[in-house]
mmCIF file of C-alpha atoms in Angstrom:
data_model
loop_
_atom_site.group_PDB
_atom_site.id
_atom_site.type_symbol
_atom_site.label_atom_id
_atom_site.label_comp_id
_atom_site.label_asym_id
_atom_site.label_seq_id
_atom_site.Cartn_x
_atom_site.Cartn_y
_atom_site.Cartn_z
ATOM 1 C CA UNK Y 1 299.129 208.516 184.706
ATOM 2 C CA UNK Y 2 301.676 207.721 187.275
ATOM 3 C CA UNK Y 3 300.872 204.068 186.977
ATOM 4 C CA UNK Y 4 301.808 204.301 183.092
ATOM 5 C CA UNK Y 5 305.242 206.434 183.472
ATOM 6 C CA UNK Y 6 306.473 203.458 185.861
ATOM 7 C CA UNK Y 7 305.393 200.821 183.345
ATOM 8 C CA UNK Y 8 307.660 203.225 181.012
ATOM 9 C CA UNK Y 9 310.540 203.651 182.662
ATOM 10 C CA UNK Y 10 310.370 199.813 184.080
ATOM 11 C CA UNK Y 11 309.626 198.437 180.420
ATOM 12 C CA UNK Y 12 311.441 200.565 177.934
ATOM 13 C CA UNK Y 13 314.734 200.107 176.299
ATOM 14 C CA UNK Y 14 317.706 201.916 178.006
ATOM 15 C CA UNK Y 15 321.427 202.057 176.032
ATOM 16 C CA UNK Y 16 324.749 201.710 177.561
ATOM 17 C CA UNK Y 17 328.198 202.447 176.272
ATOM 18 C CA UNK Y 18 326.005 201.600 173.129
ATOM 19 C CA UNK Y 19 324.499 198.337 173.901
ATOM 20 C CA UNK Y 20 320.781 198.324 174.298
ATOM 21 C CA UNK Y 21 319.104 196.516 177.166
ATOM 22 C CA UNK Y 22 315.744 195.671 178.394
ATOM 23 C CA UNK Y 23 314.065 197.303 181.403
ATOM 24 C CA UNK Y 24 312.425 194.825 183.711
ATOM 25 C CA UNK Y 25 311.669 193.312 186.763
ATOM 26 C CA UNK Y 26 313.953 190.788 187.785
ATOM 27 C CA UNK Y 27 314.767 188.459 190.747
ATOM 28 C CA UNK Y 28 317.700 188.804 192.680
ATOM 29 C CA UNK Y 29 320.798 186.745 191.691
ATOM 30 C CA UNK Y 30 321.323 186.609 195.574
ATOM 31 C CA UNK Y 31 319.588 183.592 196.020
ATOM 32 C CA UNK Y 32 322.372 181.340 193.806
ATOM 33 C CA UNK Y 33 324.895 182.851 196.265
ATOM 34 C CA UNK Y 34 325.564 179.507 198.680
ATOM 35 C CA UNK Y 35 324.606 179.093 202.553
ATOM 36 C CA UNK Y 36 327.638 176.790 203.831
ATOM 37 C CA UNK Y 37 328.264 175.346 207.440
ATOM 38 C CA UNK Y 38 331.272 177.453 209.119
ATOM 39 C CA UNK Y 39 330.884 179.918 206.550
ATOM 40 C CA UNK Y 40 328.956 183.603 207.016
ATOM 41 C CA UNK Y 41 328.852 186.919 205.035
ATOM 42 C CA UNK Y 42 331.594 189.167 206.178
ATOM 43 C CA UNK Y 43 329.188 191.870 204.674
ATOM 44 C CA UNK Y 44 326.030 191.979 203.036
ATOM 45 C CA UNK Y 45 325.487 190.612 199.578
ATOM 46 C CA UNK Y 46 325.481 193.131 196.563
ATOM 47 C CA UNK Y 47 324.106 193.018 193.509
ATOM 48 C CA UNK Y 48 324.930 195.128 190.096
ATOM 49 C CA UNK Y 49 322.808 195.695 186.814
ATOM 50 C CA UNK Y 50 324.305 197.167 183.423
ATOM 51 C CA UNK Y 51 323.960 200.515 184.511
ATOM 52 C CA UNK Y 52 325.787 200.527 187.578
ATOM 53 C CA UNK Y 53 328.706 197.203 186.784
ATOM 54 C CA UNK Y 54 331.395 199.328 186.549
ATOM 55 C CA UNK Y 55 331.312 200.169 190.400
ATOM 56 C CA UNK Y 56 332.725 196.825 190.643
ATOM 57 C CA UNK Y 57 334.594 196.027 186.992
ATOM 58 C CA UNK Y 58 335.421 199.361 186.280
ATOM 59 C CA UNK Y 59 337.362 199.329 183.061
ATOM 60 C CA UNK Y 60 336.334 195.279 182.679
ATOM 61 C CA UNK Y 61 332.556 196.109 182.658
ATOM 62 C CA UNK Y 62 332.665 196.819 178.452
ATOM 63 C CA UNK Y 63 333.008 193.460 177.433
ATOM 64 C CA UNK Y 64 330.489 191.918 179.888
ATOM 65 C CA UNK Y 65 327.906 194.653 178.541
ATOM 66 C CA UNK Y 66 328.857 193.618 175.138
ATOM 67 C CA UNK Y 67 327.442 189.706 175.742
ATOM 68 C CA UNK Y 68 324.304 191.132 177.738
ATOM 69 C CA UNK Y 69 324.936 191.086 180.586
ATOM 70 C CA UNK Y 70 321.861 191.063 183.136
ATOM 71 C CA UNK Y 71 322.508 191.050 186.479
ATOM 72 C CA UNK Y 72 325.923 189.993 189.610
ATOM 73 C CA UNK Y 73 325.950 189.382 192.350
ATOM 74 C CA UNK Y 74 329.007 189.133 195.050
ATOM 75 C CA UNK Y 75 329.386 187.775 197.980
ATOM 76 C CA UNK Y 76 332.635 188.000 201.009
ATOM 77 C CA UNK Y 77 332.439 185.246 203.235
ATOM 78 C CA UNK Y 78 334.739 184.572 206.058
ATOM 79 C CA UNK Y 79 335.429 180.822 207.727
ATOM 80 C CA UNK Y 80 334.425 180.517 211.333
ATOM 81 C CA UNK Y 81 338.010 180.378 213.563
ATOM 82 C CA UNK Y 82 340.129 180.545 210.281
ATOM 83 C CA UNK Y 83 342.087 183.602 208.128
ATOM 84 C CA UNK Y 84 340.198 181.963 205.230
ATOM 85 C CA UNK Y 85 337.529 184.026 203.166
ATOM 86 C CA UNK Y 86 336.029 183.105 199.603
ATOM 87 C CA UNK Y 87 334.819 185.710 197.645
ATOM 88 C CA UNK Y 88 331.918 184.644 195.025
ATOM 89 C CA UNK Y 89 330.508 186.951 191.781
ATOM 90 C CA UNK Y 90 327.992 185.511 189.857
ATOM 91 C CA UNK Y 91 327.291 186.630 186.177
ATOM 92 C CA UNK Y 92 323.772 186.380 184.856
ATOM 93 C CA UNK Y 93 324.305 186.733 181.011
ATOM 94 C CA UNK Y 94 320.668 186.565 179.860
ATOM 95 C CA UNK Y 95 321.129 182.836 177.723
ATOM 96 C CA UNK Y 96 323.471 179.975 177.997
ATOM 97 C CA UNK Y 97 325.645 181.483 174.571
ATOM 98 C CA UNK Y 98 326.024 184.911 176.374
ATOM 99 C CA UNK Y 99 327.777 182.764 179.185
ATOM 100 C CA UNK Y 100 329.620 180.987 177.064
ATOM 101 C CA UNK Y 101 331.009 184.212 175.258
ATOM 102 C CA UNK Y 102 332.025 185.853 178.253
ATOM 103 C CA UNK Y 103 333.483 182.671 179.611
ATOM 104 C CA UNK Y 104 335.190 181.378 176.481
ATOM 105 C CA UNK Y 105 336.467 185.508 176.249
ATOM 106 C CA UNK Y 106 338.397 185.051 179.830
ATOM 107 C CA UNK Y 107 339.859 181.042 179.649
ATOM 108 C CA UNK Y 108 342.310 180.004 177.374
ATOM 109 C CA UNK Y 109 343.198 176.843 175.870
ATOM 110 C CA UNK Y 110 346.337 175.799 177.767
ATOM 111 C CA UNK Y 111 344.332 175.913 181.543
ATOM 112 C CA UNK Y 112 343.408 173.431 183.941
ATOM 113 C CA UNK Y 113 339.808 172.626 183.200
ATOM 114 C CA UNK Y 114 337.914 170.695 185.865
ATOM 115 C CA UNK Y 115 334.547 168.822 185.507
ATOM 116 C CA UNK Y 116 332.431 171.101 187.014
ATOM 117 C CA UNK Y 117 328.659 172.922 185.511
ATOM 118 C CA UNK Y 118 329.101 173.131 182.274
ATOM 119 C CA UNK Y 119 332.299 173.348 182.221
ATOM 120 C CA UNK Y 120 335.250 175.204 184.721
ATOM 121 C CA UNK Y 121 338.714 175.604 185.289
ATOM 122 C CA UNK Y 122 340.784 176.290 188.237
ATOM 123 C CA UNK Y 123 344.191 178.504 189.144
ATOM 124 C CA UNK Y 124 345.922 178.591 192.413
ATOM 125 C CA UNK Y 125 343.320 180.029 194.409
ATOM 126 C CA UNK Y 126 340.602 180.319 192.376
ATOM 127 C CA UNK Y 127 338.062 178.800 190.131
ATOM 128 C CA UNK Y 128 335.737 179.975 187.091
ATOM 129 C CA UNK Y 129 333.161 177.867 185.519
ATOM 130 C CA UNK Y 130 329.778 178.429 183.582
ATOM 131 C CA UNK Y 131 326.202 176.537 184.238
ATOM 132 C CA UNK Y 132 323.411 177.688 182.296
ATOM 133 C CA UNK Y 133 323.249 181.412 181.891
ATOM 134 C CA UNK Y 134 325.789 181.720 184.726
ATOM 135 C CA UNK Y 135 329.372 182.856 184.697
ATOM 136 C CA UNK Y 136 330.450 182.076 188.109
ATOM 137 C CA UNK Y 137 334.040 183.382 189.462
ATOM 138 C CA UNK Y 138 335.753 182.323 192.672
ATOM 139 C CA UNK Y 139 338.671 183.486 194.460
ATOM 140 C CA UNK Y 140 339.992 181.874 197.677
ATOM 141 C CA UNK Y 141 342.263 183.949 199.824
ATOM 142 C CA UNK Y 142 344.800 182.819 202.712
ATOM 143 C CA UNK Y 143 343.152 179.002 202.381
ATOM 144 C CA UNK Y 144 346.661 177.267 202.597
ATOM 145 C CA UNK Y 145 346.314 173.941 200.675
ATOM 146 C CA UNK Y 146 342.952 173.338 201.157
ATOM 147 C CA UNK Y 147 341.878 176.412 198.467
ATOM 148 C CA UNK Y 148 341.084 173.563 195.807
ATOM 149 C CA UNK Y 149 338.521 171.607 198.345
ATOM 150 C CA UNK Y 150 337.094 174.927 199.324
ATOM 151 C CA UNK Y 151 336.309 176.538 196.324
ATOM 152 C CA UNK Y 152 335.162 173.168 195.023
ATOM 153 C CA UNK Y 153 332.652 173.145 198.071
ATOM 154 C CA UNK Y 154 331.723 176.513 196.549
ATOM 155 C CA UNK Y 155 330.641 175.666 193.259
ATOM 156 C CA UNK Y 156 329.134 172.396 193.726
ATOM 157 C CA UNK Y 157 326.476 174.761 196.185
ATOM 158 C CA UNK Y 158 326.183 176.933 193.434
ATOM 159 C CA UNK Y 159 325.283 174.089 190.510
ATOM 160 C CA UNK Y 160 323.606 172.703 192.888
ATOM 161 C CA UNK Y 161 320.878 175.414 192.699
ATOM 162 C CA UNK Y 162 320.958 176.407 189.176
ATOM 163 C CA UNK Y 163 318.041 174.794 187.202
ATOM 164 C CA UNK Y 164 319.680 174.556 184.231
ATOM 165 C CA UNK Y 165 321.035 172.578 181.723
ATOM 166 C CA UNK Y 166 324.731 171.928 182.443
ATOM 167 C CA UNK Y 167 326.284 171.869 179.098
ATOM 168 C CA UNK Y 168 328.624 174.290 176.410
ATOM 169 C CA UNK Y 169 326.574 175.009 173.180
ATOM 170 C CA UNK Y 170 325.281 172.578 170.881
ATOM 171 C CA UNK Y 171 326.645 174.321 167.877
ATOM 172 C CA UNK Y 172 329.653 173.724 168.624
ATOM 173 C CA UNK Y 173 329.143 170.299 167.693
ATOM 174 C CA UNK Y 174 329.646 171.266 163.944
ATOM 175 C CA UNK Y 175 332.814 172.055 164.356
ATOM 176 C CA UNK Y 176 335.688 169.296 162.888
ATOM 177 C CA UNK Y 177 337.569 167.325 165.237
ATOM 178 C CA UNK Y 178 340.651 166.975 163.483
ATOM 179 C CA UNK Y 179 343.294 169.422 164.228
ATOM 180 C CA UNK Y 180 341.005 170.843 166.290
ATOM 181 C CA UNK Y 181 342.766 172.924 169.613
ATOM 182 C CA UNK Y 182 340.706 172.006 172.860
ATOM 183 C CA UNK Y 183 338.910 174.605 173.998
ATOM 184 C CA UNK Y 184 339.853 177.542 171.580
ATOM 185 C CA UNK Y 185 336.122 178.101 170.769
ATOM 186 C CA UNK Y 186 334.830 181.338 171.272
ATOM 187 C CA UNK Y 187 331.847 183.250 171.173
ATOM 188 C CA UNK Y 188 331.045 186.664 169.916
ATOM 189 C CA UNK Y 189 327.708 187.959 170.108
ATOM 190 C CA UNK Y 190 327.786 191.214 168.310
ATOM 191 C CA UNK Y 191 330.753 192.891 164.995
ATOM 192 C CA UNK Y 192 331.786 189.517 164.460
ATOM 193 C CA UNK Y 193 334.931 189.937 161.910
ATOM 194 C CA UNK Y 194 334.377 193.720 163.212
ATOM 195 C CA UNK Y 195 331.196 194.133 161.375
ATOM 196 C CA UNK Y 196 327.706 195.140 162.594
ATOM 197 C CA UNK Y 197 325.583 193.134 160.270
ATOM 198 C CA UNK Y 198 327.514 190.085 161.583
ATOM 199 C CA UNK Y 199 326.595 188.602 165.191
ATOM 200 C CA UNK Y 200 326.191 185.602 166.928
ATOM 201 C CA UNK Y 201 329.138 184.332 165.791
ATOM 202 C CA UNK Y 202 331.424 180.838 166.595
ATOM 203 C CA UNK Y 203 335.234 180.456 166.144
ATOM 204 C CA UNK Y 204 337.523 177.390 166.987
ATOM 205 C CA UNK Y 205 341.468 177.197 166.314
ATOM 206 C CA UNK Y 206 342.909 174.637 164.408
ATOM 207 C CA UNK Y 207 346.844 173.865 163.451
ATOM 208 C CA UNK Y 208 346.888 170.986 160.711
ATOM 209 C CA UNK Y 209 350.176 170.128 159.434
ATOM 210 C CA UNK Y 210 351.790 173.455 161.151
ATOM 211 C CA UNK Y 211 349.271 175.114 159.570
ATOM 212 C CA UNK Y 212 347.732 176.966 162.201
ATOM 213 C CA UNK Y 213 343.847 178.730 160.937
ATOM 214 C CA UNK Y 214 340.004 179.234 162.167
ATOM 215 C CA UNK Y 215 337.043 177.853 161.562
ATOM 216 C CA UNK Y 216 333.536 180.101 162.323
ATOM 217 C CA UNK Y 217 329.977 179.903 161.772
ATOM 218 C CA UNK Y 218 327.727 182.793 162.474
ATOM 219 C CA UNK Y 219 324.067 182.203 163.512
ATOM 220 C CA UNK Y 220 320.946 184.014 161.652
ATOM 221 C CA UNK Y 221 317.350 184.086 162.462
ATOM 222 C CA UNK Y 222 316.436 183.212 158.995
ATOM 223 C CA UNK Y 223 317.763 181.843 155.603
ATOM 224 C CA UNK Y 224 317.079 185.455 154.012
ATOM 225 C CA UNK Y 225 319.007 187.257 157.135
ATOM 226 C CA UNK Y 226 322.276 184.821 156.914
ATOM 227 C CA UNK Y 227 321.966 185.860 152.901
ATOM 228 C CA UNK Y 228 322.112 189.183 153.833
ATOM 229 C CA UNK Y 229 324.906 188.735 156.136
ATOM 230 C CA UNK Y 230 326.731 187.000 153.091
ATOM 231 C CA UNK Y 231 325.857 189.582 150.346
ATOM 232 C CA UNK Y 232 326.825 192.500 152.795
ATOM 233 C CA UNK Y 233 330.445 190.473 153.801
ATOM 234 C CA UNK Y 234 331.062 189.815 150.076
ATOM 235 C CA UNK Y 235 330.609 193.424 149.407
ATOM 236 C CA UNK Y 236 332.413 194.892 152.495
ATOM 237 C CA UNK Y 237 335.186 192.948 150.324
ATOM 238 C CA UNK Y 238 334.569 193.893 146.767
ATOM 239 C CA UNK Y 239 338.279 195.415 146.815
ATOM 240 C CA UNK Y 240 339.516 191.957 147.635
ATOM 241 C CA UNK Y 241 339.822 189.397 144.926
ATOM 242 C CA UNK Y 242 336.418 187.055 145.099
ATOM 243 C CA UNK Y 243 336.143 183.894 143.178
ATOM 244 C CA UNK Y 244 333.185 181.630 143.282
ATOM 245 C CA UNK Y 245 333.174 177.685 144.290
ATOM 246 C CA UNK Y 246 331.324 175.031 144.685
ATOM 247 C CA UNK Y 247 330.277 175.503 147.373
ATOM 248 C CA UNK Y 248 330.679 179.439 148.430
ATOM 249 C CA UNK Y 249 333.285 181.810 147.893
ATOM 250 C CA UNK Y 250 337.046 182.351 147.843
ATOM 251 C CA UNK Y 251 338.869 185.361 149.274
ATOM 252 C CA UNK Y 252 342.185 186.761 149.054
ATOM 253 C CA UNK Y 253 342.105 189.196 151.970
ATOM 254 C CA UNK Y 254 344.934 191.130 153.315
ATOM 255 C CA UNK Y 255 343.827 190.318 156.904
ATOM 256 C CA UNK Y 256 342.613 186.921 157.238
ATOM 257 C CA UNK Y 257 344.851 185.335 154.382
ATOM 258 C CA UNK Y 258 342.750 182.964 151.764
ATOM 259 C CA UNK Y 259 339.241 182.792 153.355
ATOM 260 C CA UNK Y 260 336.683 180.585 152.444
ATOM 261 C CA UNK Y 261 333.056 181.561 152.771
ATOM 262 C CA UNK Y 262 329.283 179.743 152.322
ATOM 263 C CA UNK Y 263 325.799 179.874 153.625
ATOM 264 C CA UNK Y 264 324.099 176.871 154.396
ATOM 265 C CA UNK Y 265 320.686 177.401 155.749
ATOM 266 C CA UNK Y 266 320.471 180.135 158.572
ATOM 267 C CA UNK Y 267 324.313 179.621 158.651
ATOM 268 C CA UNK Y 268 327.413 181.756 157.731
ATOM 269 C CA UNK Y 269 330.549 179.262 157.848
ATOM 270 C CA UNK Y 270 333.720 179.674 157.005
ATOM 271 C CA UNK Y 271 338.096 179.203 157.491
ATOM 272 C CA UNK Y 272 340.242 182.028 157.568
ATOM 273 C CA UNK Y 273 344.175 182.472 157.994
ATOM 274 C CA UNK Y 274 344.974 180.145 155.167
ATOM 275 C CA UNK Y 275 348.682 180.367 154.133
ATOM 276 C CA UNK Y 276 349.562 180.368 150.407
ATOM 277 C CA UNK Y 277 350.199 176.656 149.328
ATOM 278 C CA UNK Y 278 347.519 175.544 151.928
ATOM 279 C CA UNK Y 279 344.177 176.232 150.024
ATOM 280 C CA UNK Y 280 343.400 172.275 149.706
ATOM 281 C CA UNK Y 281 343.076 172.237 153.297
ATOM 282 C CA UNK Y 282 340.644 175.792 153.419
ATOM 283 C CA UNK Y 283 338.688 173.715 151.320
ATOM 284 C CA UNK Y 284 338.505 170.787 152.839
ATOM 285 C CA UNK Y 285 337.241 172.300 156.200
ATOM 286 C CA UNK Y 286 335.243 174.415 154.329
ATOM 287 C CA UNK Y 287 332.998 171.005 153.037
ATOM 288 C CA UNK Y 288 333.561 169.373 156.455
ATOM 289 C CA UNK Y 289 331.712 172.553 158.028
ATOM 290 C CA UNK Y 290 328.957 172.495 155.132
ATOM 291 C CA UNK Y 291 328.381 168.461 155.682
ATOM 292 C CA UNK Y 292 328.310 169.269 159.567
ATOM 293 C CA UNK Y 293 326.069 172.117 159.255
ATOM 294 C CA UNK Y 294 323.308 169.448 157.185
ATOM 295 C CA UNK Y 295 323.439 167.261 160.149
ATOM 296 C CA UNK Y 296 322.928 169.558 162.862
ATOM 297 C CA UNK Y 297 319.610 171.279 161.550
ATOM 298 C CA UNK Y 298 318.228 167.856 160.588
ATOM 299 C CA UNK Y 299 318.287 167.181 164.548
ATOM 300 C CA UNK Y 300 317.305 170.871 165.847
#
């Protein structure tokens, strides 16, 4: 009997702030954290779950829950002879589009993005970058002008011993070059466009001709669930006015400004924010994202 309530209450489902999450044994993130020359703890490493992140993010730890968040750990270390101390959190997020959510949620378009994991950028005196299903974070303090070489040292321990695949998601692939904004893509993982039946969803920013608009594709387990997404948007917007195409649907909505919808296999794409006068180029990404779409699932 005792045997059975700890399978339970190691197994079973437990919900925070709304988001369910998995009970179960797990390794220690501690392991990632890097063993440097000249470089010790300054105290013992510490490591957080769901239930307890907001000891450390307290009033940040929503949004991390919110891409399923597993596990982080931190860790102070303080240089040998030297003011200099580098303090390390690293974010497992359960899958390699969880990372990217939480790290695409945090950067923005106009930083400094360095070639490091899957991808990184860097700030005077510190340095956040994704590998895998790792959202790594690094701050540097009182490390003068050698913070960039430091932190640097840092992460490169850090890739070093993640086993994964160092890239962004393949998805995003679909997505049209032209007009395109560099690194506005985002990931949300659950009420994409504020709705629960919508999840798993992909945006990029585009300005075309000052026209400035968004492009998204959401991500269903099957053909009949991204239908259902579709049928369930189209009537969450039966008071807007709806008028078929070929392919999809038109919107007017009083939000998001001519929107064009379609399914195309498992997929929910779209474009959104179209001005009036501008619905030529709605529909153009609209069949870009369709003939992208094709491609992709021929090579999955």
């Amino acid at each position: 009997m005792v045997l059975i309530l700890l399978l339970f209450f190691c197994c079973s489902p437990w919900v925070i702030n709304g988001y369910s999450f998995q009970k179960k044994p797990q390794a220690t993130l501690s392991a990632l954290l890097p063993q440097l020359e000249s470089w010790l703890f300054s105290e013992s490493p510490k490591v957080y779950y769901p239930e307890n992140l907001y000891q450390y993010i307290d009033g940040a730890a929503e949004i991390y829950l919110s891409y399923d968040f597993q596990q982080l750990a931190v860790g102070q270390y303080k240089k040998k002879d030297s003011p200099a101390s580098v303090s390390v959190e690293i974010y497992d997020m359960r899958s390699l589009e969880n990372a990217f959510g939480i790290y695409s949620a945090e950067r923005f378009p106009e930083a400094k993005f360095i070639a490091i994991g899957s991808q990184g950028y860097e700030e005077e005196g510190s340095l956040n970058f994704m590998v895998g299903r790792y959202y790594i974070k690094l701050l540097c303090f009182d490390c003068g002008q050698e913070d960039k070489s430091i932190l640097s040292l840092f992460a490169q321990s850090i890739v070093h011993k993640v086993k994964e695949p160092q890239q962004l998601p393949p998805i995003l692939k679909v997505f049209p070059r032209q007009g395109l904004i560099a690194n506005s893509e985002k990931f949300i993982l659950h009420n994409f466009f504020g709705y629960q039946f919508l999840h798993h969803g992909y945006t990029a920013s585009y300005k075309v001709d000052g026209l400035e608009f968004e492009c998204f594709v959401a991500v269903a387990k099957s053909e009949d669930e991204a239908q259902t997404m579709l049928t369930s948007f189209l009537k969450a917007k039966e008071s807007e006015k709806i008028s078929p195409l070929q392919p999809g649907y038109h919107l007017q909505d009083r939000y998001y400004g001519h929107l064009y919808l379609v399914r195309e296999g498992n997929y929910l794409a779209g474009v959104s924010k179209i001005k009036n006068g501008s619905e030529e180029i709605g529909k153009k990404y609209l069949n870009l994202l369709v003939q992208a779409l094709k491609s992709y699932k021929k090579y999955l």
